[in-house]
């Protein structure tokens, strides 16, 4: 299949019709239709079928489109890499980060990165596993910074451990749980979890270690703001990165529960695909992340006394 076929397949999938796709790629509709038929003939299968409005992919087509998106992304990165090696400082980089990384890593990383690559467009998106790893595998994301996956989920990835993030349990100011010291006292509390429902509930392992059934977080939120708003002034509880509390606590009526039971830290890492080399800009970004991560918890770090 030719590179031009890849382009039109993705364009048709995104546009939903041959006419709209033709406009996107600068071809006439007959020329686009002819190119699509060539691609289908080479594959020996239909990629799209007519629908009430436009076209929709066949079962084979869905697999072809997914692969075509990866190929298109790789061709774009190949072009960027060649240009950057030749001295060009433009391009694009897609990075997905956890809330902790967004606050404690990204700002200073961008300062370092911009000194080397002022013209590269950097798209920063928030996210949590497992969806972040799915976008990494599909080439929608170049770099993920956040909780490292378990061994099974690491297949095909390079994982660089950055630092261990201490975890606190927070509740609303005035909550009846404000002064408890044992996890056992929180078994009946309403728990909220950062991230999607299918994410692993990290504190669950600490309950199990103590011989207790972990509570089930019945509310989850990708938005830190909405999560804190639900906790503020309530008796809800949530595990939360300790390194963010100094920045968050003064603005919200929340507090850290003084637990004496150990809450297992979360390992924060940087993930990239093993089979997808980064561009020079991507490698520079990773180096800046590693430099900044090395300062987390160091004596000159603002939160180092509160871990």
PDB file of C-alpha atoms in Angstrom:
ATOM      1  CA  UNK A   1       0.000   0.000   0.000  1.00  0.00           C
ATOM      2  CA  UNK A   2       1.304   3.437  -0.927  1.00  0.00           C
ATOM      3  CA  UNK A   3       1.743   6.320   1.480  1.00  0.00           C
ATOM      4  CA  UNK A   4      -0.889   8.221  -0.510  1.00  0.00           C
ATOM      5  CA  UNK A   5      -3.348   5.398   0.180  1.00  0.00           C
ATOM      6  CA  UNK A   6      -2.703   5.726   3.889  1.00  0.00           C
ATOM      7  CA  UNK A   7      -3.493   9.430   3.696  1.00  0.00           C
ATOM      8  CA  UNK A   8      -6.809   8.985   1.916  1.00  0.00           C
ATOM      9  CA  UNK A   9      -7.951   6.120   4.161  1.00  0.00           C
ATOM     10  CA  UNK A  10      -7.428   8.242   7.262  1.00  0.00           C
ATOM     11  CA  UNK A  11      -9.049  11.244   5.583  1.00  0.00           C
ATOM     12  CA  UNK A  12     -12.158   9.247   4.648  1.00  0.00           C
ATOM     13  CA  UNK A  13     -12.393   7.770   8.148  1.00  0.00           C
ATOM     14  CA  UNK A  14     -12.160  11.224   9.718  1.00  0.00           C
ATOM     15  CA  UNK A  15     -14.506  12.947   7.268  1.00  0.00           C
ATOM     16  CA  UNK A  16     -17.130  10.214   7.067  1.00  0.00           C
ATOM     17  CA  UNK A  17     -17.727  10.714   3.347  1.00  0.00           C
ATOM     18  CA  UNK A  18     -15.785  10.635   0.095  1.00  0.00           C
ATOM     19  CA  UNK A  19     -16.795  14.164  -0.849  1.00  0.00           C
ATOM     20  CA  UNK A  20     -15.615  15.696   2.426  1.00  0.00           C
ATOM     21  CA  UNK A  21     -12.415  13.634   2.381  1.00  0.00           C
ATOM     22  CA  UNK A  22     -11.620  14.771  -1.160  1.00  0.00           C
ATOM     23  CA  UNK A  23     -11.695  18.375  -0.012  1.00  0.00           C
ATOM     24  CA  UNK A  24      -9.360  17.587   2.877  1.00  0.00           C
ATOM     25  CA  UNK A  25      -6.675  16.004   0.715  1.00  0.00           C
ATOM     26  CA  UNK A  26      -7.074  18.332  -2.272  1.00  0.00           C
ATOM     27  CA  UNK A  27      -8.355  15.727  -4.742  1.00  0.00           C
ATOM     28  CA  UNK A  28     -11.497  15.422  -6.824  1.00  0.00           C
ATOM     29  CA  UNK A  29     -14.019  12.873  -5.605  1.00  0.00           C
ATOM     30  CA  UNK A  30     -13.497  10.586  -8.649  1.00  0.00           C
ATOM     31  CA  UNK A  31      -9.719  10.624  -8.087  1.00  0.00           C
ATOM     32  CA  UNK A  32     -10.203   9.810  -4.406  1.00  0.00           C
ATOM     33  CA  UNK A  33     -12.604   6.984  -5.227  1.00  0.00           C
ATOM     34  CA  UNK A  34     -10.124   5.537  -7.728  1.00  0.00           C
ATOM     35  CA  UNK A  35      -7.288   5.642  -5.165  1.00  0.00           C
ATOM     36  CA  UNK A  36      -9.500   3.957  -2.568  1.00  0.00           C
ATOM     37  CA  UNK A  37     -10.379   1.177  -4.999  1.00  0.00           C
ATOM     38  CA  UNK A  38      -6.667   0.649  -5.707  1.00  0.00           C
ATOM     39  CA  UNK A  39      -5.985   0.296  -1.986  1.00  0.00           C
ATOM     40  CA  UNK A  40      -8.879  -2.141  -1.568  1.00  0.00           C
ATOM     41  CA  UNK A  41      -7.732  -4.174  -4.575  1.00  0.00           C
ATOM     42  CA  UNK A  42      -4.235  -4.465  -3.105  1.00  0.00           C
ATOM     43  CA  UNK A  43      -5.657  -5.622   0.220  1.00  0.00           C
ATOM     44  CA  UNK A  44      -8.267  -7.867  -1.345  1.00  0.00           C
ATOM     45  CA  UNK A  45     -10.972  -6.490   0.946  1.00  0.00           C
ATOM     46  CA  UNK A  46     -13.422  -3.626   1.206  1.00  0.00           C
ATOM     47  CA  UNK A  47     -12.374  -0.886   3.622  1.00  0.00           C
ATOM     48  CA  UNK A  48     -15.542   1.212   3.530  1.00  0.00           C
ATOM     49  CA  UNK A  49     -19.159   0.546   2.706  1.00  0.00           C
ATOM     50  CA  UNK A  50     -21.917   2.985   1.870  1.00  0.00           C
ATOM     51  CA  UNK A  51     -24.097   4.160   4.755  1.00  0.00           C
ATOM     52  CA  UNK A  52     -27.186   6.347   5.072  1.00  0.00           C
ATOM     53  CA  UNK A  53     -24.886   9.325   5.368  1.00  0.00           C
ATOM     54  CA  UNK A  54     -21.538   8.901   3.664  1.00  0.00           C
ATOM     55  CA  UNK A  55     -19.520   5.764   4.327  1.00  0.00           C
ATOM     56  CA  UNK A  56     -18.584   3.634   7.302  1.00  0.00           C
ATOM     57  CA  UNK A  57     -15.703   1.189   7.771  1.00  0.00           C
ATOM     58  CA  UNK A  58     -16.124  -2.539   7.421  1.00  0.00           C
ATOM     59  CA  UNK A  59     -14.730  -4.905  10.050  1.00  0.00           C
ATOM     60  CA  UNK A  60     -11.543  -5.183   7.987  1.00  0.00           C
ATOM     61  CA  UNK A  61     -11.653  -1.437   7.447  1.00  0.00           C
ATOM     62  CA  UNK A  62     -11.550  -0.683  11.157  1.00  0.00           C
ATOM     63  CA  UNK A  63      -8.328  -2.671  11.477  1.00  0.00           C
ATOM     64  CA  UNK A  64      -6.873  -1.009   8.370  1.00  0.00           C
ATOM     65  CA  UNK A  65      -7.752   2.477   9.644  1.00  0.00           C
ATOM     66  CA  UNK A  66      -6.107   1.821  13.004  1.00  0.00           C
ATOM     67  CA  UNK A  67      -2.924   0.683  11.259  1.00  0.00           C
ATOM     68  CA  UNK A  68      -3.090   3.554   8.785  1.00  0.00           C
ATOM     69  CA  UNK A  69      -3.199   6.076  11.626  1.00  0.00           C
ATOM     70  CA  UNK A  70      -0.058   4.555  13.121  1.00  0.00           C
ATOM     71  CA  UNK A  71       1.703   4.592   9.738  1.00  0.00           C
ATOM     72  CA  UNK A  72       0.663   8.197   9.111  1.00  0.00           C
ATOM     73  CA  UNK A  73       1.957   9.244  12.524  1.00  0.00           C
ATOM     74  CA  UNK A  74       5.253   7.464  11.882  1.00  0.00           C
ATOM     75  CA  UNK A  75       5.695   9.113   8.482  1.00  0.00           C
ATOM     76  CA  UNK A  76       5.076  12.484  10.100  1.00  0.00           C
ATOM     77  CA  UNK A  77       7.646  11.734  12.805  1.00  0.00           C
ATOM     78  CA  UNK A  78      10.152  10.569  10.192  1.00  0.00           C
ATOM     79  CA  UNK A  79       9.810  13.887   8.397  1.00  0.00           C
ATOM     80  CA  UNK A  80      10.211  15.791  11.676  1.00  0.00           C
ATOM     81  CA  UNK A  81      13.272  13.784  12.699  1.00  0.00           C
ATOM     82  CA  UNK A  82      15.073  14.422   9.417  1.00  0.00           C
ATOM     83  CA  UNK A  83      14.321  18.141   9.585  1.00  0.00           C
ATOM     84  CA  UNK A  84      15.372  18.400  13.241  1.00  0.00           C
ATOM     85  CA  UNK A  85      18.656  16.593  12.555  1.00  0.00           C
ATOM     86  CA  UNK A  86      19.262  19.148   9.822  1.00  0.00           C
ATOM     87  CA  UNK A  87      18.798  21.980  12.305  1.00  0.00           C
ATOM     88  CA  UNK A  88      15.091  22.756  12.041  1.00  0.00           C
ATOM     89  CA  UNK A  89      13.492  23.432  15.428  1.00  0.00           C
ATOM     90  CA  UNK A  90       9.839  22.897  14.470  1.00  0.00           C
ATOM     91  CA  UNK A  91       7.602  19.861  14.818  1.00  0.00           C
ATOM     92  CA  UNK A  92       5.079  18.508  17.290  1.00  0.00           C
ATOM     93  CA  UNK A  93       5.107  16.535  20.513  1.00  0.00           C
ATOM     94  CA  UNK A  94       2.134  15.022  22.327  1.00  0.00           C
ATOM     95  CA  UNK A  95       2.565  14.401  26.051  1.00  0.00           C
ATOM     96  CA  UNK A  96       0.004  12.953  28.474  1.00  0.00           C
ATOM     97  CA  UNK A  97       0.550  13.616  32.174  1.00  0.00           C
ATOM     98  CA  UNK A  98      -0.974  12.837  35.553  1.00  0.00           C
ATOM     99  CA  UNK A  99      -2.071  15.757  37.790  1.00  0.00           C
ATOM    100  CA  UNK A 100       1.113  15.484  39.865  1.00  0.00           C
ATOM    101  CA  UNK A 101       3.337  15.586  36.792  1.00  0.00           C
ATOM    102  CA  UNK A 102       1.349  18.502  35.384  1.00  0.00           C
ATOM    103  CA  UNK A 103       2.088  20.628  38.451  1.00  0.00           C
ATOM    104  CA  UNK A 104       5.490  19.451  39.679  1.00  0.00           C
ATOM    105  CA  UNK A 105       7.296  18.491  36.462  1.00  0.00           C
ATOM    106  CA  UNK A 106       5.927  20.105  33.317  1.00  0.00           C
ATOM    107  CA  UNK A 107       6.389  23.852  34.067  1.00  0.00           C
ATOM    108  CA  UNK A 108      10.163  23.649  34.576  1.00  0.00           C
ATOM    109  CA  UNK A 109      10.565  21.059  31.847  1.00  0.00           C
ATOM    110  CA  UNK A 110       8.989  23.467  29.379  1.00  0.00           C
ATOM    111  CA  UNK A 111      11.465  26.179  30.400  1.00  0.00           C
ATOM    112  CA  UNK A 112      14.394  23.871  29.588  1.00  0.00           C
ATOM    113  CA  UNK A 113      12.808  22.446  26.468  1.00  0.00           C
ATOM    114  CA  UNK A 114      11.989  25.826  24.929  1.00  0.00           C
ATOM    115  CA  UNK A 115      15.621  26.888  25.062  1.00  0.00           C
ATOM    116  CA  UNK A 116      16.401  24.079  22.597  1.00  0.00           C
ATOM    117  CA  UNK A 117      13.192  23.800  20.581  1.00  0.00           C
ATOM    118  CA  UNK A 118      11.280  27.088  20.615  1.00  0.00           C
ATOM    119  CA  UNK A 119       9.215  26.190  17.556  1.00  0.00           C
ATOM    120  CA  UNK A 120       7.968  22.702  18.443  1.00  0.00           C
ATOM    121  CA  UNK A 121       4.269  22.588  19.261  1.00  0.00           C
ATOM    122  CA  UNK A 122       3.802  20.693  22.523  1.00  0.00           C
ATOM    123  CA  UNK A 123       0.330  19.363  23.291  1.00  0.00           C
ATOM    124  CA  UNK A 124      -0.070  18.579  26.998  1.00  0.00           C
ATOM    125  CA  UNK A 125      -3.068  16.414  27.878  1.00  0.00           C
ATOM    126  CA  UNK A 126      -4.205  15.126  31.239  1.00  0.00           C
ATOM    127  CA  UNK A 127      -4.897  11.465  31.707  1.00  0.00           C
ATOM    128  CA  UNK A 128      -4.741   8.361  33.841  1.00  0.00           C
ATOM    129  CA  UNK A 129      -3.996   4.717  33.145  1.00  0.00           C
ATOM    130  CA  UNK A 130      -5.117   2.571  31.435  1.00  0.00           C
ATOM    131  CA  UNK A 131      -6.382   5.021  28.787  1.00  0.00           C
ATOM    132  CA  UNK A 132      -3.037   6.853  28.664  1.00  0.00           C
ATOM    133  CA  UNK A 133      -1.240   3.671  27.646  1.00  0.00           C
ATOM    134  CA  UNK A 134      -3.822   3.004  24.946  1.00  0.00           C
ATOM    135  CA  UNK A 135      -3.120   6.386  23.335  1.00  0.00           C
ATOM    136  CA  UNK A 136       0.610   5.713  23.608  1.00  0.00           C
ATOM    137  CA  UNK A 137       0.280   2.385  21.811  1.00  0.00           C
ATOM    138  CA  UNK A 138      -1.865   3.944  19.074  1.00  0.00           C
ATOM    139  CA  UNK A 139       0.716   6.724  18.467  1.00  0.00           C
ATOM    140  CA  UNK A 140      -1.736   9.440  19.539  1.00  0.00           C
ATOM    141  CA  UNK A 141       0.672  10.226  22.382  1.00  0.00           C
ATOM    142  CA  UNK A 142       4.464  10.307  22.229  1.00  0.00           C
ATOM    143  CA  UNK A 143       5.236  10.363  25.957  1.00  0.00           C
ATOM    144  CA  UNK A 144       3.251   9.477  29.081  1.00  0.00           C
ATOM    145  CA  UNK A 145       4.262  10.681  32.551  1.00  0.00           C
ATOM    146  CA  UNK A 146       2.388   9.227  35.502  1.00  0.00           C
ATOM    147  CA  UNK A 147       1.951   6.095  37.622  1.00  0.00           C
ATOM    148  CA  UNK A 148       3.935   3.222  36.149  1.00  0.00           C
ATOM    149  CA  UNK A 149       1.936   0.212  34.928  1.00  0.00           C
ATOM    150  CA  UNK A 150       2.271  -3.298  36.299  1.00  0.00           C
ATOM    151  CA  UNK A 151       4.495  -5.801  34.538  1.00  0.00           C
ATOM    152  CA  UNK A 152       1.706  -7.187  32.356  1.00  0.00           C
ATOM    153  CA  UNK A 153       0.790  -3.741  31.008  1.00  0.00           C
ATOM    154  CA  UNK A 154       4.428  -2.866  30.205  1.00  0.00           C
ATOM    155  CA  UNK A 155       4.642  -5.084  27.131  1.00  0.00           C
ATOM    156  CA  UNK A 156       6.109  -3.109  24.246  1.00  0.00           C
ATOM    157  CA  UNK A 157       6.933  -0.090  26.406  1.00  0.00           C
ATOM    158  CA  UNK A 158      10.078   1.471  27.814  1.00  0.00           C
ATOM    159  CA  UNK A 159       9.408   2.587  31.387  1.00  0.00           C
ATOM    160  CA  UNK A 160      11.769   5.007  33.122  1.00  0.00           C
ATOM    161  CA  UNK A 161      11.172   5.257  36.876  1.00  0.00           C
ATOM    162  CA  UNK A 162      11.331   8.885  38.019  1.00  0.00           C
ATOM    163  CA  UNK A 163      10.437   9.050  41.717  1.00  0.00           C
ATOM    164  CA  UNK A 164       8.163   7.551  44.368  1.00  0.00           C
ATOM    165  CA  UNK A 165       5.192   9.782  45.134  1.00  0.00           C
ATOM    166  CA  UNK A 166       4.052   9.699  48.790  1.00  0.00           C
ATOM    167  CA  UNK A 167       0.292   9.310  49.157  1.00  0.00           C
ATOM    168  CA  UNK A 168      -1.934  10.945  51.765  1.00  0.00           C
ATOM    169  CA  UNK A 169      -5.613  10.455  52.469  1.00  0.00           C
ATOM    170  CA  UNK A 170      -7.626  13.672  52.540  1.00  0.00           C
ATOM    171  CA  UNK A 171     -11.099  14.655  53.691  1.00  0.00           C
ATOM    172  CA  UNK A 172     -13.128  17.804  54.167  1.00  0.00           C
ATOM    173  CA  UNK A 173     -12.343  20.259  56.954  1.00  0.00           C
ATOM    174  CA  UNK A 174     -14.613  19.407  59.880  1.00  0.00           C
ATOM    175  CA  UNK A 175     -15.111  15.827  58.713  1.00  0.00           C
ATOM    176  CA  UNK A 176     -15.608  13.164  61.388  1.00  0.00           C
ATOM    177  CA  UNK A 177     -12.633  11.386  59.815  1.00  0.00           C
ATOM    178  CA  UNK A 178     -10.309  14.360  60.284  1.00  0.00           C
ATOM    179  CA  UNK A 179      -8.580  12.923  63.340  1.00  0.00           C
ATOM    180  CA  UNK A 180      -8.556   9.180  62.713  1.00  0.00           C
ATOM    181  CA  UNK A 181      -5.222   7.393  62.595  1.00  0.00           C
ATOM    182  CA  UNK A 182      -6.035   3.934  61.235  1.00  0.00           C
ATOM    183  CA  UNK A 183      -7.202   2.778  57.831  1.00  0.00           C
ATOM    184  CA  UNK A 184      -9.690   0.555  59.647  1.00  0.00           C
ATOM    185  CA  UNK A 185     -11.522   3.720  60.699  1.00  0.00           C
ATOM    186  CA  UNK A 186     -12.090   4.574  57.028  1.00  0.00           C
ATOM    187  CA  UNK A 187     -13.712   1.327  55.863  1.00  0.00           C
ATOM    188  CA  UNK A 188     -17.173   2.850  56.163  1.00  0.00           C
ATOM    189  CA  UNK A 189     -16.290   6.167  54.547  1.00  0.00           C
ATOM    190  CA  UNK A 190     -17.386   7.230  51.078  1.00  0.00           C
ATOM    191  CA  UNK A 191     -14.258   7.030  48.945  1.00  0.00           C
ATOM    192  CA  UNK A 192     -13.580   9.012  45.794  1.00  0.00           C
ATOM    193  CA  UNK A 193     -10.829   8.008  43.364  1.00  0.00           C
ATOM    194  CA  UNK A 194      -8.786  10.095  40.940  1.00  0.00           C
ATOM    195  CA  UNK A 195      -9.036   8.692  37.430  1.00  0.00           C
ATOM    196  CA  UNK A 196     -11.419   6.347  35.595  1.00  0.00           C
ATOM    197  CA  UNK A 197     -13.439   3.528  37.137  1.00  0.00           C
ATOM    198  CA  UNK A 198     -11.250   0.832  35.568  1.00  0.00           C
ATOM    199  CA  UNK A 199      -8.105   2.236  37.157  1.00  0.00           C
ATOM    200  CA  UNK A 200      -6.569   0.153  39.965  1.00  0.00           C
ATOM    201  CA  UNK A 201      -7.505   1.508  43.418  1.00  0.00           C
ATOM    202  CA  UNK A 202      -3.996   1.938  44.835  1.00  0.00           C
ATOM    203  CA  UNK A 203      -4.880   2.183  48.529  1.00  0.00           C
ATOM    204  CA  UNK A 204      -6.715  -1.116  48.201  1.00  0.00           C
ATOM    205  CA  UNK A 205      -3.432  -2.988  48.627  1.00  0.00           C
ATOM    206  CA  UNK A 206      -2.892  -1.319  52.013  1.00  0.00           C
ATOM    207  CA  UNK A 207      -6.309  -2.450  53.256  1.00  0.00           C
ATOM    208  CA  UNK A 208      -5.608  -5.989  52.049  1.00  0.00           C
ATOM    209  CA  UNK A 209      -2.208  -5.986  53.739  1.00  0.00           C
ATOM    210  CA  UNK A 210      -3.988  -5.284  57.018  1.00  0.00           C
ATOM    211  CA  UNK A 211      -6.472  -8.090  56.418  1.00  0.00           C
ATOM    212  CA  UNK A 212      -9.384  -5.842  55.456  1.00  0.00           C
ATOM    213  CA  UNK A 213     -11.636  -5.760  52.418  1.00  0.00           C
ATOM    214  CA  UNK A 214     -10.801  -2.610  50.430  1.00  0.00           C
ATOM    215  CA  UNK A 215     -13.565  -0.033  50.103  1.00  0.00           C
ATOM    216  CA  UNK A 216     -15.062   0.450  46.657  1.00  0.00           C
ATOM    217  CA  UNK A 217     -14.756   4.026  45.335  1.00  0.00           C
ATOM    218  CA  UNK A 218     -18.264   4.613  43.991  1.00  0.00           C
ATOM    219  CA  UNK A 219     -17.300   8.000  42.550  1.00  0.00           C
ATOM    220  CA  UNK A 220     -14.327   8.601  40.256  1.00  0.00           C
ATOM    221  CA  UNK A 221     -13.188  11.806  38.592  1.00  0.00           C
ATOM    222  CA  UNK A 222     -10.624  12.754  35.971  1.00  0.00           C
ATOM    223  CA  UNK A 223     -10.956  16.362  37.127  1.00  0.00           C
ATOM    224  CA  UNK A 224      -8.964  17.342  40.204  1.00  0.00           C
ATOM    225  CA  UNK A 225     -11.082  20.482  40.581  1.00  0.00           C
ATOM    226  CA  UNK A 226     -14.375  18.574  40.676  1.00  0.00           C
ATOM    227  CA  UNK A 227     -12.863  15.981  43.000  1.00  0.00           C
ATOM    228  CA  UNK A 228     -11.708  18.617  45.494  1.00  0.00           C
ATOM    229  CA  UNK A 229     -15.066  20.372  45.276  1.00  0.00           C
ATOM    230  CA  UNK A 230     -16.777  17.109  46.250  1.00  0.00           C
ATOM    231  CA  UNK A 231     -14.425  16.609  49.194  1.00  0.00           C
ATOM    232  CA  UNK A 232     -14.464  20.187  50.470  1.00  0.00           C
ATOM    233  CA  UNK A 233     -16.776  20.539  53.461  1.00  0.00           C
ATOM    234  CA  UNK A 234     -17.813  16.870  53.252  1.00  0.00           C
ATOM    235  CA  UNK A 235     -16.945  13.579  54.927  1.00  0.00           C
ATOM    236  CA  UNK A 236     -15.785  11.968  51.698  1.00  0.00           C
ATOM    237  CA  UNK A 237     -12.201  10.709  51.576  1.00  0.00           C
ATOM    238  CA  UNK A 238      -9.672  10.271  48.788  1.00  0.00           C
ATOM    239  CA  UNK A 239      -6.071   9.170  48.360  1.00  0.00           C
ATOM    240  CA  UNK A 240      -4.077  12.117  47.038  1.00  0.00           C
ATOM    241  CA  UNK A 241      -0.445  12.868  46.082  1.00  0.00           C
ATOM    242  CA  UNK A 242       1.230  14.383  49.146  1.00  0.00           C
ATOM    243  CA  UNK A 243       3.459  16.497  46.912  1.00  0.00           C
ATOM    244  CA  UNK A 244       0.395  18.418  45.705  1.00  0.00           C
ATOM    245  CA  UNK A 245      -1.101  19.162  49.107  1.00  0.00           C
ATOM    246  CA  UNK A 246       0.956  22.296  49.815  1.00  0.00           C
ATOM    247  CA  UNK A 247      -0.313  23.791  46.562  1.00  0.00           C
ATOM    248  CA  UNK A 248      -3.911  22.617  46.952  1.00  0.00           C
ATOM    249  CA  UNK A 249      -4.737  22.817  50.666  1.00  0.00           C
ATOM    250  CA  UNK A 250      -4.658  26.643  51.078  1.00  0.00           C
ATOM    251  CA  UNK A 251      -7.290  27.036  48.359  1.00  0.00           C
ATOM    252  CA  UNK A 252      -9.700  24.364  49.546  1.00  0.00           C
ATOM    253  CA  UNK A 253     -11.325  23.399  52.843  1.00  0.00           C
ATOM    254  CA  UNK A 254      -9.618  20.035  52.958  1.00  0.00           C
ATOM    255  CA  UNK A 255      -7.092  18.425  55.275  1.00  0.00           C
ATOM    256  CA  UNK A 256      -4.758  15.477  55.475  1.00  0.00           C
ATOM    257  CA  UNK A 257      -5.893  12.620  57.711  1.00  0.00           C
ATOM    258  CA  UNK A 258      -3.056  11.826  60.192  1.00  0.00           C
ATOM    259  CA  UNK A 259      -2.828   8.100  59.468  1.00  0.00           C
ATOM    260  CA  UNK A 260      -0.233   6.019  61.268  1.00  0.00           C
ATOM    261  CA  UNK A 261      -0.857   3.034  58.973  1.00  0.00           C
ATOM    262  CA  UNK A 262       1.467   2.978  55.995  1.00  0.00           C
ATOM    263  CA  UNK A 263       0.020   4.062  52.673  1.00  0.00           C
ATOM    264  CA  UNK A 264       2.121   2.700  49.807  1.00  0.00           C
ATOM    265  CA  UNK A 265       3.760   5.379  47.616  1.00  0.00           C
ATOM    266  CA  UNK A 266       3.009   5.427  43.898  1.00  0.00           C
ATOM    267  CA  UNK A 267       5.936   5.042  41.514  1.00  0.00           C
ATOM    268  CA  UNK A 268       5.858   7.823  38.933  1.00  0.00           C
ATOM    269  CA  UNK A 269       7.546   7.129  35.636  1.00  0.00           C
ATOM    270  CA  UNK A 270       7.917   8.115  32.008  1.00  0.00           C
ATOM    271  CA  UNK A 271       6.635   5.753  29.333  1.00  0.00           C
ATOM    272  CA  UNK A 272       7.417   5.597  25.623  1.00  0.00           C
ATOM    273  CA  UNK A 273       6.926   2.908  23.003  1.00  0.00           C
ATOM    274  CA  UNK A 274       9.859   0.527  22.615  1.00  0.00           C
ATOM    275  CA  UNK A 275       9.365   0.267  18.840  1.00  0.00           C
ATOM    276  CA  UNK A 276       8.966   3.996  18.183  1.00  0.00           C
ATOM    277  CA  UNK A 277      12.161   6.059  18.452  1.00  0.00           C
ATOM    278  CA  UNK A 278      11.655   9.610  19.646  1.00  0.00           C
ATOM    279  CA  UNK A 279      12.636  12.575  17.517  1.00  0.00           C
ATOM    280  CA  UNK A 280      15.482  14.839  18.721  1.00  0.00           C
ATOM    281  CA  UNK A 281      12.808  17.081  20.246  1.00  0.00           C
ATOM    282  CA  UNK A 282      11.275  14.113  22.041  1.00  0.00           C
ATOM    283  CA  UNK A 283      14.637  12.999  23.412  1.00  0.00           C
ATOM    284  CA  UNK A 284      15.354  16.525  24.641  1.00  0.00           C
ATOM    285  CA  UNK A 285      11.976  16.592  26.398  1.00  0.00           C
ATOM    286  CA  UNK A 286      12.705  13.274  28.124  1.00  0.00           C
ATOM    287  CA  UNK A 287      16.101  14.538  29.303  1.00  0.00           C
ATOM    288  CA  UNK A 288      14.448  17.636  30.761  1.00  0.00           C
ATOM    289  CA  UNK A 289      11.871  15.471  32.554  1.00  0.00           C
ATOM    290  CA  UNK A 290      14.577  13.303  34.106  1.00  0.00           C
ATOM    291  CA  UNK A 291      16.494  16.368  35.292  1.00  0.00           C
ATOM    292  CA  UNK A 292      13.398  17.876  36.889  1.00  0.00           C
ATOM    293  CA  UNK A 293      12.270  14.585  38.427  1.00  0.00           C
ATOM    294  CA  UNK A 294      15.664  14.253  40.118  1.00  0.00           C
ATOM    295  CA  UNK A 295      14.882  17.410  42.113  1.00  0.00           C
ATOM    296  CA  UNK A 296      11.582  16.109  43.484  1.00  0.00           C
ATOM    297  CA  UNK A 297      12.013  15.672  47.206  1.00  0.00           C
ATOM    298  CA  UNK A 298      15.517  17.177  47.142  1.00  0.00           C
ATOM    299  CA  UNK A 299      16.400  19.655  49.934  1.00  0.00           C
ATOM    300  CA  UNK A 300      15.715  22.668  47.705  1.00  0.00           C
ATOM    301  CA  UNK A 301      12.351  21.313  46.577  1.00  0.00           C
ATOM    302  CA  UNK A 302       9.435  23.261  48.094  1.00  0.00           C
ATOM    303  CA  UNK A 303       7.621  20.109  49.207  1.00  0.00           C
ATOM    304  CA  UNK A 304      10.631  18.161  50.448  1.00  0.00           C
ATOM    305  CA  UNK A 305       9.767  18.772  54.092  1.00  0.00           C
ATOM    306  CA  UNK A 306       6.243  17.479  53.660  1.00  0.00           C
ATOM    307  CA  UNK A 307       6.703  14.000  52.301  1.00  0.00           C
TER     308      UNK A 307
END
